[in-house]
Amino acid sequence: MSHVMIGLVGVGKIARDQHIPAMTAVSGCQLVATADPHAALPDTPAYASLEAMLDAHPEIAAVAVCTPTHLRYSQARLALMRGKHVLLEKPPGATLSEVEDLMTVADQQGGSLFAAWHSRFAPGVAHARQWLAERRIQRVEIEWKEDVRVWHPGQAWIWQPGGMGVFDPGINALSIATAILPQPFFLRGATLQVPSNCQTPIAAELSFTDAHEAVIEAHFDFRQTGPQTWDIHIETDAGRLDLTQGGCCLAIDGEMVVEAEEREYAGLYGHFAELVARHESDVDVAPLRQVADAFLYGHREMVDAFIE
Amino acid sequence: MSHVMIGLVGVGKIARDQHIPAMTAVSGCQLVATADPHAALPDTPAYASLEAMLDAHPEIAAVAVCTPTHLRYSQARLALMRGKHVLLEKPPGATLSEVEDLMTVADQQGGSLFAAWHSRFAPGVAHARQWLAERRIQRVEIEWKEDVRVWHPGQAWIWQPGGMGVFDPGINALSIATAILPQPFFLRGATLQVPSNCQTPIAAELSFTDAHEAVIEAHFDFRQTGPQTWDIHIETDAGRLDLTQGGCCLAIDGEMVVEAEEREYAGLYGHFAELVARHESDVDVAPLRQVADAFLYGHREMVDAFIE
């Protein structure tokens, strides 16, 4: 498999923390240049715009889009229209409708479009999915509780429309749940707690079910201090599964079967290289659809203002 | 084409005002029985539940679901699993995820599933769609303003999660726009005005665009007294179109080309009979997806309490 030559759009925190190290580590990918009006890397050709980067580097075959959500659609579209493959950081768009349109454009242009859900590449996820495939789900408890001040310092966008508040981490849990549960599930009720000075929730209680009336509950909270919790507990007709530490640890009937270091973005870029080689796309909007459903159908309660 | 024998679930206002007269008027359909724990029609066999109705009338081939939104999924699923065709009143579900699952079930069962958008059957819509197909859209103004006290007296559900507030009529405008505009469009920004004692908006300002950067604006308001407004104005590269009075009147370049009585539900049941005859489904979630996008991405402002 030849290397996928990649141009990166948006040199922000997630690009530096995850994308660039992963691209460097994965054998199938190579970072060629970056595009960002405000930021650059020391030893990589840097451009102020996506267009300038693509003009200067015709060898770029794929674009990784790591800009703020509201900018992604037009950048991804431009890249696809210029015959490039596209990887979208999560969530794949500010709205479902624009992601839908990108899927059409990718089909028309023959480019690989990858809506990346990094948590699906956590070490225990594939095994969990396989183990659950043959079982009937009875009860699911999702606990996704972290300290926003630790993980999103100064990131005011998270409290604005499109920032999704506690659903920014919560969508990672939903991306795992929609991948590993053998039946589709859907919201029956939700409470969203929204700080009086914010647009997006700081906590959420979600109650889902599936066609077999499984009880699926999710508890998202951005106010967790001390130990952080990214756990999914599942009871089935034939045993119990615990996927904890964001998917790094998997226990089945109390016995640890996977316990590994997190290297989600390496898995993600490996998968992207395979998609490009196979001329395929991978766009599953289910996690974003679940979030939109929660905003559409959830009950809002006003809670104390959030002061960072 | 033989008659489609129909069982009706949910004998509420919309069923009495629209569905029953339309079924009676359309030659391809015939009302067999109703299911509702609290209501019945004088001369039609009536049952307290969908299951009891289907047990008693094996000749029923299709079920029209007119219950409150949060009940529709389980009823539609039950009917599909029993080999029936299903017509869903708009919106087709409380969430997008449950509609997605119904599409899968309909495919598996071989039943026709019809997510009905009644406004798409307004007299001027088909002509408008045809005329716009060849043109480039420059500007769209959607004005959908009505008096909630006149059209939804005592309907407290409209202010609860899932009731959608002003998007209950607004989704009709979106169902027309998504049908007649030649390019998909998506939200760029929205303001939702939510009364301090309600969960859902009483007014909304929406700004959309499409791949060609058309300017598409929608103004929804539930506080309109006096004359009511259900109008869509479209400027193109080759002329202007005005679709007014909810789609009953269509003017092109100022000249009235369609001006007809509203008989949306007759058109809707005629289409359903055709779908059943052809073993096809028609589920376009685009209007509900646009509403979910607005709830996900819109900016909320609190406004005066709504006192009916």
Coordinates of C-alpha atoms in Angstrom, one line a residue:
Chain A
M1 CA 0.0 0.0 0.0
S2 CA 1.5 3.3 -1.0
H3 CA 1.5 6.3 1.4
V4 CA -1.4 8.6 1.5
M5 CA -0.1 12.1 1.2
I6 CA -2.1 14.3 3.6
G7 CA -2.7 18.0 3.9
L8 CA -3.9 19.1 7.3
V9 CA -6.5 21.9 7.7
G10 CA -6.6 23.6 11.1
V11 CA -3.5 23.4 13.3
G12 CA -5.2 23.6 16.7
K13 CA -5.1 21.6 19.9
I14 CA -6.6 18.3 18.5
A15 CA -4.3 18.4 15.5
R16 CA -1.2 18.9 17.6
D17 CA -2.2 16.5 20.4
Q18 CA -3.4 13.6 18.2
H19 CA -3.5 14.0 14.4
I20 CA 0.1 14.9 13.7
P21 CA 1.7 12.3 16.0
A22 CA -0.7 9.6 14.6
M23 CA 0.1 10.5 10.9
T24 CA 3.7 10.3 11.7
A25 CA 3.4 7.0 13.5
V26 CA 1.2 5.2 10.9
S27 CA 3.1 3.7 8.1
G28 CA 0.4 4.3 5.5
C29 CA 0.2 8.1 5.9
Q30 CA 2.5 11.1 5.4
L31 CA 1.9 14.7 6.4
V32 CA 2.8 17.0 3.5
A33 CA 1.6 20.5 4.5
T34 CA -0.7 22.4 6.7
A35 CA -3.3 25.1 6.1
D36 CA -4.3 27.6 8.9
P37 CA -4.4 31.4 8.8
H38 CA -3.1 31.6 12.4
A39 CA -0.8 28.6 13.1
A40 CA 1.9 26.5 11.6
L41 CA 4.3 23.7 12.5
P42 CA 8.1 24.3 12.6
D43 CA 9.2 21.9 9.8
T44 CA 6.2 21.5 7.6
P45 CA 5.2 23.7 4.6
A46 CA 2.4 26.0 5.9
Y47 CA -0.3 27.9 4.0
A48 CA -2.9 30.3 5.1
S49 CA -5.7 28.6 3.2
L50 CA -6.7 25.2 2.0
E51 CA -6.8 26.4 -1.6
A52 CA -3.2 27.7 -1.4
M53 CA -2.0 24.4 0.1
L54 CA -3.7 22.3 -2.6
D55 CA -2.4 24.6 -5.3
A56 CA 1.2 24.3 -4.0
H57 CA 1.1 20.6 -3.4
P58 CA -0.6 18.6 -6.1
E59 CA 0.8 15.5 -4.5
I60 CA -1.7 15.8 -1.7
A61 CA -4.2 13.0 -2.1
A62 CA -6.2 13.6 1.1
V63 CA -7.2 16.3 3.5
A64 CA -7.7 16.0 7.2
V65 CA -10.2 18.6 8.5
C66 CA -9.6 19.6 12.1
T67 CA -11.0 23.2 12.0
P68 CA -13.9 24.4 14.2
T69 CA -17.1 22.5 13.3
H70 CA -18.9 25.3 11.4
L71 CA -16.0 25.6 8.9
R72 CA -15.7 21.9 8.0
Y73 CA -18.5 21.7 5.4
S74 CA -17.1 24.2 3.0
Q75 CA -13.5 23.0 3.4
A76 CA -14.4 19.3 3.0
R77 CA -16.6 20.1 -0.1
L78 CA -13.8 22.1 -1.7
A79 CA -11.3 19.3 -1.1
L80 CA -13.7 16.7 -2.5
M81 CA -14.4 18.8 -5.5
R82 CA -10.7 19.0 -6.2
G83 CA -10.6 15.2 -6.2
K84 CA -9.1 14.7 -2.7
H85 CA -10.1 12.2 -0.1
V86 CA -11.3 13.7 3.2
L87 CA -11.0 12.7 6.9
L88 CA -13.4 14.7 9.2
E89 CA -12.6 15.1 12.9
K90 CA -15.6 14.4 15.0
P91 CA -18.3 15.6 14.9
P92 CA -18.4 15.5 11.0
G93 CA -20.4 18.7 10.8
A94 CA -22.3 21.4 12.6
T95 CA -25.5 19.9 11.3
L96 CA -26.7 16.6 9.9
S97 CA -27.9 18.1 6.7
E98 CA -24.4 19.3 5.7
V99 CA -22.9 15.9 6.4
E100 CA -25.7 14.4 4.2
D101 CA -24.6 16.7 1.4
L102 CA -20.9 15.8 1.7
M103 CA -21.8 12.1 1.4
T104 CA -23.5 12.9 -2.0
V105 CA -20.5 15.0 -3.1
A106 CA -18.0 12.2 -2.2
D107 CA -20.1 9.7 -4.1
Q108 CA -20.2 12.0 -7.2
Q109 CA -16.5 12.7 -7.0
G110 CA -15.3 9.2 -6.2
G111 CA -13.4 10.4 -3.1
S112 CA -13.1 8.5 0.2
L113 CA -15.0 10.4 2.9
F114 CA -14.3 9.3 6.5
A115 CA -16.3 10.6 9.4
A116 CA -13.8 9.7 12.1
W117 CA -15.1 8.6 15.5
H118 CA -11.8 8.2 17.4
S119 CA -13.3 6.4 20.4
R120 CA -14.4 3.5 18.2
F121 CA -10.6 2.8 17.8
A122 CA -10.2 2.3 21.6
P123 CA -8.5 -1.0 22.4
G124 CA -11.6 -2.9 23.8
V125 CA -14.2 -1.7 21.3
A126 CA -13.8 -4.3 18.5
H127 CA -13.8 -7.2 21.0
A128 CA -16.8 -5.8 22.8
R129 CA -18.7 -5.5 19.5
Q130 CA -17.9 -9.1 18.5
W131 CA -18.9 -10.5 21.9
L132 CA -22.2 -8.5 22.0
A133 CA -23.2 -9.4 18.4
E134 CA -24.7 -12.8 19.4
R135 CA -26.3 -11.6 22.7
R136 CA -29.5 -9.9 23.7
I137 CA -29.0 -6.7 25.5
Q138 CA -31.0 -6.2 28.8
R139 CA -29.5 -3.2 30.4
V140 CA -26.8 -0.6 29.5
E141 CA -25.4 2.1 31.8
I142 CA -23.2 4.7 30.2
E143 CA -21.3 6.9 32.6
W144 CA -19.3 9.7 30.9
K145 CA -18.2 12.2 33.5
E146 CA -15.2 14.5 33.2
D147 CA -14.0 17.9 34.4
V148 CA -14.5 20.4 31.7
R149 CA -12.0 22.8 33.3
V150 CA -9.3 20.1 32.9
W151 CA -10.1 18.9 29.4
H152 CA -11.3 22.1 27.8
P153 CA -9.6 25.0 29.4
G154 CA -10.6 28.3 27.9
Q155 CA -12.6 26.7 25.1
A156 CA -15.6 29.0 25.2
W157 CA -16.9 27.6 21.9
I158 CA -18.0 24.5 23.7
W159 CA -20.8 26.6 25.4
Q160 CA -22.0 28.1 22.1
P161 CA -24.5 26.5 19.6
G162 CA -22.6 23.8 17.8
G163 CA -20.2 23.3 20.6
M164 CA -22.6 20.7 22.1
G165 CA -21.5 21.2 25.7
V166 CA -21.2 17.9 27.6
F167 CA -22.1 16.1 24.3
D168 CA -18.7 17.0 23.0
P169 CA -17.3 14.1 25.2
G170 CA -20.7 12.4 25.3
I171 CA -20.7 11.9 21.6
N172 CA -17.6 9.7 22.1
A173 CA -19.7 7.4 24.4
L174 CA -22.5 7.4 21.8
S175 CA -20.0 6.6 19.0
I176 CA -19.0 3.5 21.0
A177 CA -22.5 2.5 21.9
T178 CA -23.8 2.8 18.4
A179 CA -20.9 0.7 17.2
I180 CA -21.0 -2.2 19.8
L181 CA -24.7 -2.6 20.5
P182 CA -26.2 -5.1 18.1
Q183 CA -29.6 -3.3 17.7
P184 CA -30.2 0.4 16.9
F185 CA -31.5 2.3 19.9
F186 CA -33.3 5.6 20.2
L187 CA -34.2 8.2 22.8
R188 CA -37.3 7.9 25.0
G189 CA -36.5 10.9 27.2
A190 CA -33.8 13.2 28.2
T191 CA -33.0 16.0 30.6
L192 CA -30.4 18.6 29.6
Q193 CA -29.0 20.8 32.3
V194 CA -28.0 24.1 30.8
P195 CA -26.1 26.7 32.8
S196 CA -27.9 30.1 32.9
N197 CA -25.0 31.8 31.0
C198 CA -24.5 29.0 28.3
Q199 CA -26.3 27.7 25.2
T200 CA -25.3 24.1 25.6
P201 CA -25.7 21.5 28.5
I202 CA -23.2 20.9 31.2
A203 CA -24.9 17.6 32.1
A204 CA -27.5 15.3 30.6
E205 CA -29.5 12.3 31.6
L206 CA -30.6 10.2 28.6
S207 CA -32.9 7.2 28.5
F208 CA -33.0 5.1 25.4
T209 CA -34.5 1.8 24.3
D210 CA -34.3 -0.5 21.3
A211 CA -36.7 -2.8 19.4
H212 CA -36.4 -5.4 22.2
E213 CA -37.1 -2.9 24.9
A214 CA -33.6 -2.9 26.5
V215 CA -33.1 -0.3 29.2
I216 CA -30.2 2.0 28.0
E217 CA -29.3 4.9 30.2
A218 CA -26.6 7.5 29.8
H219 CA -25.3 10.0 32.4
F220 CA -23.1 12.7 31.0
D221 CA -21.6 15.3 33.4
F222 CA -18.9 18.0 32.8
R223 CA -18.6 18.8 36.5
Q224 CA -16.8 15.7 37.7
T225 CA -13.7 16.5 39.8
G226 CA -11.3 13.9 41.1
P227 CA -11.3 10.6 39.3
Q228 CA -12.8 10.8 35.8
T229 CA -15.3 8.2 34.4
W230 CA -15.7 7.0 30.9
D231 CA -17.4 3.6 31.4
I232 CA -20.1 1.5 29.7
H233 CA -21.7 -1.4 31.6
I234 CA -23.8 -3.9 29.7
E235 CA -25.9 -6.8 31.0
T236 CA -27.0 -9.4 28.5
D237 CA -28.9 -12.6 28.4
A238 CA -25.6 -14.4 28.5
G239 CA -23.1 -12.5 30.7
R240 CA -22.0 -9.0 31.6
L241 CA -19.5 -6.7 29.9
D242 CA -17.7 -3.7 31.3
L243 CA -15.9 -1.4 28.9
T244 CA -14.1 1.2 31.1
Q245 CA -11.5 3.9 30.9
G246 CA -12.8 5.2 27.6
G247 CA -12.6 1.7 26.1
C248 CA -9.0 0.8 27.1
C249 CA -10.2 -1.9 29.5
L250 CA -12.7 -4.6 28.7
A251 CA -14.0 -7.1 31.3
I252 CA -16.3 -9.9 30.5
D253 CA -18.1 -11.5 33.5
G254 CA -15.7 -9.7 35.8
E255 CA -12.6 -11.0 34.1
M256 CA -10.3 -8.5 32.3
V257 CA -9.8 -9.5 28.7
V258 CA -8.4 -6.3 27.2
E259 CA -6.2 -3.8 29.1
A260 CA -4.2 -1.6 26.7
E261 CA -2.7 1.8 26.1
E262 CA -4.9 4.3 24.2
R263 CA -3.8 4.7 20.6
E264 CA -7.0 5.7 19.0
Y265 CA -5.7 8.1 16.4
A266 CA -3.2 5.6 15.0
G267 CA -6.0 3.2 14.5
L268 CA -8.1 5.9 12.9
Y269 CA -5.4 6.9 10.4
G270 CA -4.7 3.2 9.6
H271 CA -8.4 2.8 8.8
F272 CA -8.3 5.9 6.6
A273 CA -5.4 4.6 4.6
E274 CA -7.3 1.4 4.0
L275 CA -10.4 3.3 2.9
V276 CA -8.4 5.3 0.5
A277 CA -6.7 2.1 -0.9
R278 CA -10.1 0.5 -1.3
H279 CA -11.8 3.6 -2.7
E280 CA -14.5 3.4 0.0
S281 CA -16.1 5.9 2.3
D282 CA -17.1 5.4 6.0
V283 CA -19.7 7.9 7.2
D284 CA -21.9 6.8 10.0
V285 CA -23.9 9.8 11.2
A286 CA -25.6 7.8 14.0
P287 CA -23.7 9.4 16.9
L288 CA -24.4 12.9 15.7
R289 CA -28.0 11.9 15.0
Q290 CA -28.4 10.8 18.6
V291 CA -27.1 14.1 19.8
A292 CA -29.5 16.0 17.5
D293 CA -32.3 13.8 18.8
A294 CA -31.4 14.7 22.4
F295 CA -31.4 18.5 21.5
L296 CA -34.7 18.0 19.7
Y297 CA -36.5 15.8 22.2
G298 CA -34.8 16.6 25.5
H299 CA -36.3 18.6 28.4
R300 CA -34.1 21.6 29.3
E301 CA -33.5 22.7 32.9
M302 CA -31.6 25.9 33.8
V303 CA -28.8 25.4 36.3
D304 CA -26.1 27.6 37.9
A305 CA -24.0 29.7 35.6
F306 CA -20.7 28.2 34.6
I307 CA -17.7 30.3 35.6
E308 CA -14.4 28.9 34.5
Chain B
M1 CA -56.0 -0.9 -8.6
S2 CA -57.8 -2.6 -5.7
H3 CA -58.7 -0.7 -2.6
V4 CA -56.3 -0.4 0.2
M5 CA -58.1 -1.5 3.4
I6 CA -56.9 0.9 6.2
G7 CA -57.0 0.8 9.9
L8 CA -56.6 4.1 11.6
V9 CA -54.7 4.5 14.9
G10 CA -55.4 7.7 16.9
V11 CA -58.8 9.3 16.4
G12 CA -57.8 12.9 17.3
K13 CA -58.2 16.3 15.7
I14 CA -56.0 15.6 12.6
A15 CA -57.7 12.2 12.0
R16 CA -61.2 13.7 12.1
D17 CA -60.3 17.0 10.2
Q18 CA -58.2 15.4 7.4
H19 CA -57.5 11.7 7.3
I20 CA -61.1 10.3 7.5
P21 CA -62.5 12.7 4.9
A22 CA -59.6 12.0 2.6
M23 CA -59.8 8.2 2.9
T24 CA -63.4 8.4 2.1
A25 CA -62.8 10.7 -0.9
V26 CA -59.9 8.8 -2.4
S27 CA -61.0 6.0 -4.6
G28 CA -58.0 3.7 -3.8
C29 CA -58.6 3.7 0.0
Q30 CA -61.2 2.4 2.4
L31 CA -61.4 2.9 6.1
V32 CA -62.1 -0.4 7.9
A33 CA -61.8 0.3 11.6
T34 CA -60.2 2.6 14.2
A35 CA -58.0 2.0 17.3
D36 CA -58.0 4.5 20.2
P37 CA -58.5 3.9 23.9
H38 CA -60.5 7.2 24.3
A39 CA -62.3 7.9 21.0
A40 CA -64.3 6.3 18.2
L41 CA -66.3 7.2 15.1
P42 CA -70.1 6.6 15.0
D43 CA -70.3 4.0 12.2
T44 CA -66.9 2.4 12.1
P45 CA -65.7 -0.6 14.1
A46 CA -63.7 0.7 17.0
Y47 CA -61.0 -0.9 19.2
A48 CA -59.1 0.2 22.2
S49 CA -55.7 -0.9 20.8
L50 CA -53.9 -1.4 17.5
E51 CA -53.4 -5.1 18.3
A52 CA -57.1 -5.7 18.9
M53 CA -58.0 -3.9 15.7
L54 CA -55.6 -6.0 13.6
D55 CA -56.7 -9.3 15.3
A56 CA -60.4 -8.5 14.5
H57 CA -59.8 -7.4 10.9
P58 CA -57.3 -9.5 9.0
E59 CA -58.4 -7.7 5.9
I60 CA -56.6 -4.5 7.0
A61 CA -53.6 -4.1 4.7
A62 CA -52.4 -0.8 5.9
V63 CA -52.3 1.3 9.1
A64 CA -52.5 5.1 9.3
V65 CA -50.7 6.3 12.4
C66 CA -52.2 9.6 13.8
T67 CA -51.3 9.3 17.4
P68 CA -49.1 11.7 19.4
T69 CA -45.5 11.6 18.1
H70 CA -43.9 9.7 21.0
L71 CA -46.3 6.7 20.4
R72 CA -45.8 6.4 16.7
Y73 CA -42.6 4.3 16.6
S74 CA -43.9 1.3 18.6
Q75 CA -47.2 1.3 16.8
A76 CA -45.7 1.6 13.3
R77 CA -43.2 -1.1 14.2
L78 CA -45.9 -3.5 15.4
A79 CA -48.0 -2.9 12.2
L80 CA -44.9 -3.5 10.0
M81 CA -44.0 -6.7 11.9
R82 CA -47.5 -7.9 11.3
G83 CA -47.1 -7.4 7.5
K84 CA -49.0 -4.2 7.2
H85 CA -48.1 -1.1 5.2
V86 CA -47.8 2.1 7.3
L87 CA -48.6 5.8 6.7
L88 CA -47.1 8.1 9.3
E89 CA -48.6 11.6 9.9
K90 CA -45.9 14.2 10.1
P91 CA -43.5 14.3 11.7
P92 CA -42.7 10.6 11.2
G93 CA -41.3 10.2 14.7
A94 CA -40.2 11.9 17.9
T95 CA -36.6 11.4 16.9
L96 CA -34.6 10.8 13.7
S97 CA -33.1 7.6 15.1
E98 CA -36.5 5.9 15.5
V99 CA -37.5 6.8 11.9
E100 CA -34.2 5.3 10.7
D101 CA -35.1 2.0 12.5
L102 CA -38.6 1.9 11.0
M103 CA -37.0 2.2 7.5
T104 CA -34.9 -0.9 8.2
V105 CA -38.0 -2.8 9.5
A106 CA -40.1 -1.8 6.5
D107 CA -37.3 -3.0 4.2
Q108 CA -37.0 -6.3 6.1
Q109 CA -40.8 -6.9 6.2
G110 CA -41.4 -5.8 2.6
G111 CA -44.1 -3.3 3.7
S112 CA -44.6 0.2 2.2
L113 CA -43.7 2.9 4.7
F114 CA -44.9 6.4 3.9
A115 CA -43.6 9.4 5.9
A116 CA -46.4 11.8 4.9
W117 CA -45.6 15.5 4.4
H118 CA -49.1 16.8 3.6
S119 CA -47.9 20.3 2.5
R120 CA -46.0 18.7 -0.4
F121 CA -49.4 17.9 -1.9
A122 CA -50.5 21.5 -2.0
P123 CA -51.7 22.5 -5.5
G124 CA -48.7 24.6 -6.5
V125 CA -45.9 22.5 -5.2
A126 CA -45.3 20.0 -8.1
H127 CA -45.3 22.8 -10.7
A128 CA -42.9 24.9 -8.5
R129 CA -40.5 22.0 -8.3
Q130 CA -40.5 21.4 -12.0
W131 CA -40.0 25.1 -12.8
L132 CA -37.1 25.4 -10.3
A133 CA -35.3 22.2 -11.4
E134 CA -33.5 24.0 -14.3
R135 CA -32.7 27.2 -12.5
R136 CA -30.1 28.5 -10.1
I137 CA -31.5 29.7 -6.8
Q138 CA -30.3 33.1 -5.6
R139 CA -32.5 34.1 -2.7
V140 CA -35.3 32.4 -0.8
E141 CA -37.6 34.0 1.8
I142 CA -39.9 31.7 3.7
E143 CA -42.5 33.4 5.8
W144 CA -44.6 31.0 7.9
K145 CA -46.5 33.0 10.5
E146 CA -49.7 31.9 12.2
D147 CA -51.7 32.4 15.4
V148 CA -51.1 29.4 17.7
R149 CA -54.3 30.3 19.6
V150 CA -56.4 29.8 16.5
W151 CA -54.8 26.7 15.1
H152 CA -53.8 24.8 18.3
P153 CA -56.3 25.8 21.0
G154 CA -55.5 24.0 24.2
Q155 CA -52.8 21.9 22.7
A156 CA -50.3 22.0 25.5
W157 CA -48.2 19.2 23.9
I158 CA -46.9 21.7 21.4
W159 CA -44.9 23.4 24.1
Q160 CA -43.4 20.2 25.4
P161 CA -40.2 18.4 24.1
G162 CA -41.2 16.7 20.9
G163 CA -44.0 19.2 20.3
M164 CA -41.6 21.4 18.4
G165 CA -43.4 24.7 19.0
V166 CA -43.4 26.9 16.0
F167 CA -41.7 24.1 14.1
D168 CA -44.9 22.2 14.1
P169 CA -46.2 24.4 11.3
G170 CA -42.6 25.4 10.3
I171 CA -41.8 21.8 9.3
N172 CA -44.5 22.1 6.7
A173 CA -42.6 25.0 5.1
L174 CA -39.4 23.0 5.3
S175 CA -41.2 20.0 3.7
I176 CA -42.0 22.2 0.7
A177 CA -38.6 23.8 0.5
T178 CA -36.8 20.5 0.7
A179 CA -39.1 19.2 -2.1
I180 CA -38.9 22.2 -4.5
L181 CA -35.4 23.6 -4.2
P182 CA -33.0 21.8 -6.7
Q183 CA -30.0 21.7 -4.3
P184 CA -29.9 20.5 -0.7
F185 CA -29.5 23.3 1.8
F186 CA -28.4 23.4 5.4
L187 CA -28.4 25.7 8.4
R188 CA -25.8 28.4 8.9
G189 CA -27.4 30.0 11.9
A190 CA -30.6 30.2 13.8
T191 CA -32.3 32.0 16.7
L192 CA -35.0 30.3 18.6
Q193 CA -37.2 32.4 20.8
V194 CA -38.5 30.2 23.7
P195 CA -41.2 31.5 26.1
S196 CA -40.0 31.4 29.7
N197 CA -42.6 28.8 30.6
C198 CA -42.2 26.6 27.5
Q199 CA -39.7 24.0 26.2
T200 CA -40.2 24.8 22.5
P201 CA -39.8 28.0 20.5
I202 CA -42.7 30.3 19.7
A203 CA -40.7 32.0 16.9
A204 CA -37.5 31.2 14.9
E205 CA -35.2 33.0 12.5
L206 CA -33.3 30.6 10.3
S207 CA -30.5 31.2 7.9
F208 CA -29.5 28.5 5.4
T209 CA -27.3 28.2 2.4
D210 CA -26.6 25.6 -0.3
A211 CA -23.5 24.5 -2.2
H212 CA -23.9 27.5 -4.6
E213 CA -24.2 29.9 -1.6
A214 CA -27.8 30.9 -2.2
V215 CA -29.3 33.0 0.6
I216 CA -32.2 31.1 2.2
E217 CA -34.0 32.7 5.1
A218 CA -37.0 31.4 7.1
H219 CA -39.1 33.4 9.5
F220 CA -41.4 31.3 11.7
D221 CA -43.8 33.0 14.1
F222 CA -46.6 31.6 16.2
R223 CA -47.8 35.1 17.4
Q224 CA -49.3 36.3 14.2
T225 CA -52.7 37.8 14.6
G226 CA -54.9 39.0 11.8
P227 CA -54.0 37.7 8.3
Q228 CA -51.9 34.6 8.4
T229 CA -48.9 34.0 6.2
W230 CA -47.6 30.8 4.7
D231 CA -45.5 32.1 1.8
I232 CA -42.3 31.2 0.0
H233 CA -40.6 33.7 -2.3
I234 CA -37.8 32.6 -4.6
E235 CA -35.5 34.6 -6.8
T236 CA -33.6 32.6 -9.5
D237 CA -31.1 33.4 -12.3
A238 CA -34.1 33.2 -14.7
G239 CA -37.2 34.6 -13.0
R240 CA -39.1 34.8 -9.7
L241 CA -41.5 32.4 -8.1
D242 CA -44.0 33.1 -5.4
L243 CA -45.7 30.1 -3.7
T244 CA -48.3 31.5 -1.3
Q245 CA -51.2 30.6 0.9
G246 CA -49.5 27.4 2.0
G247 CA -48.9 26.3 -1.6
C248 CA -52.4 27.0 -3.0
C249 CA -51.2 29.9 -5.2
L250 CA -48.2 29.9 -7.5
A251 CA -47.1 33.0 -9.4
I252 CA -44.2 33.0 -11.8
D253 CA -42.7 36.4 -12.6
G254 CA -45.8 38.0 -11.1
E255 CA -48.3 36.0 -13.1
M256 CA -50.6 33.5 -11.3
V257 CA -50.2 30.1 -12.8
V258 CA -51.9 27.9 -10.1
E259 CA -54.7 29.0 -7.8
A260 CA -56.6 26.1 -6.4
E261 CA -58.4 24.8 -3.4
E262 CA -56.4 22.9 -0.8
R263 CA -56.9 19.1 -0.9
E264 CA -53.6 18.0 0.4
Y265 CA -54.7 14.9 2.2
A266 CA -56.6 13.5 -0.8
G267 CA -53.3 13.8 -2.7
L268 CA -51.5 12.2 0.2
Y269 CA -53.8 9.1 0.3
G270 CA -53.7 8.8 -3.5
H271 CA -49.9 8.6 -3.3
F272 CA -50.1 6.1 -0.5
A273 CA -52.3 3.8 -2.5
E274 CA -49.8 4.0 -5.4
L275 CA -46.9 3.2 -3.1
V276 CA -48.7 0.2 -1.8
A277 CA -49.6 -1.0 -5.3
R278 CA -46.0 -0.6 -6.4
H279 CA -44.5 -2.2 -3.2
E280 CA -42.5 1.0 -2.6
S281 CA -41.7 3.2 0.4
D282 CA -41.4 7.0 0.6
V283 CA -39.5 8.2 3.6
D284 CA -37.7 11.5 3.3
V285 CA -36.4 12.6 6.7
A286 CA -35.0 15.9 5.3
P287 CA -37.7 18.1 6.9
L288 CA -37.3 16.5 10.4
R289 CA -33.5 16.6 10.0
Q290 CA -33.7 20.3 9.3
V291 CA -35.7 20.8 12.5
A292 CA -33.3 18.7 14.5
D293 CA -30.4 20.7 13.1
A294 CA -32.1 23.9 14.2
F295 CA -32.5 22.6 17.7
L296 CA -28.9 21.4 17.7
Y297 CA -27.3 24.4 16.2
G298 CA -29.7 27.3 17.0
H299 CA -29.1 30.0 19.5
R300 CA -31.9 30.2 22.2
E301 CA -33.3 33.4 23.6
M302 CA -35.8 33.5 26.4
V303 CA -39.0 35.6 25.7
D304 CA -42.2 36.4 27.5
A305 CA -44.2 33.5 28.9
F306 CA -46.9 32.1 26.7
I307 CA -50.4 32.4 28.3
E308 CA -53.1 31.0 26.2

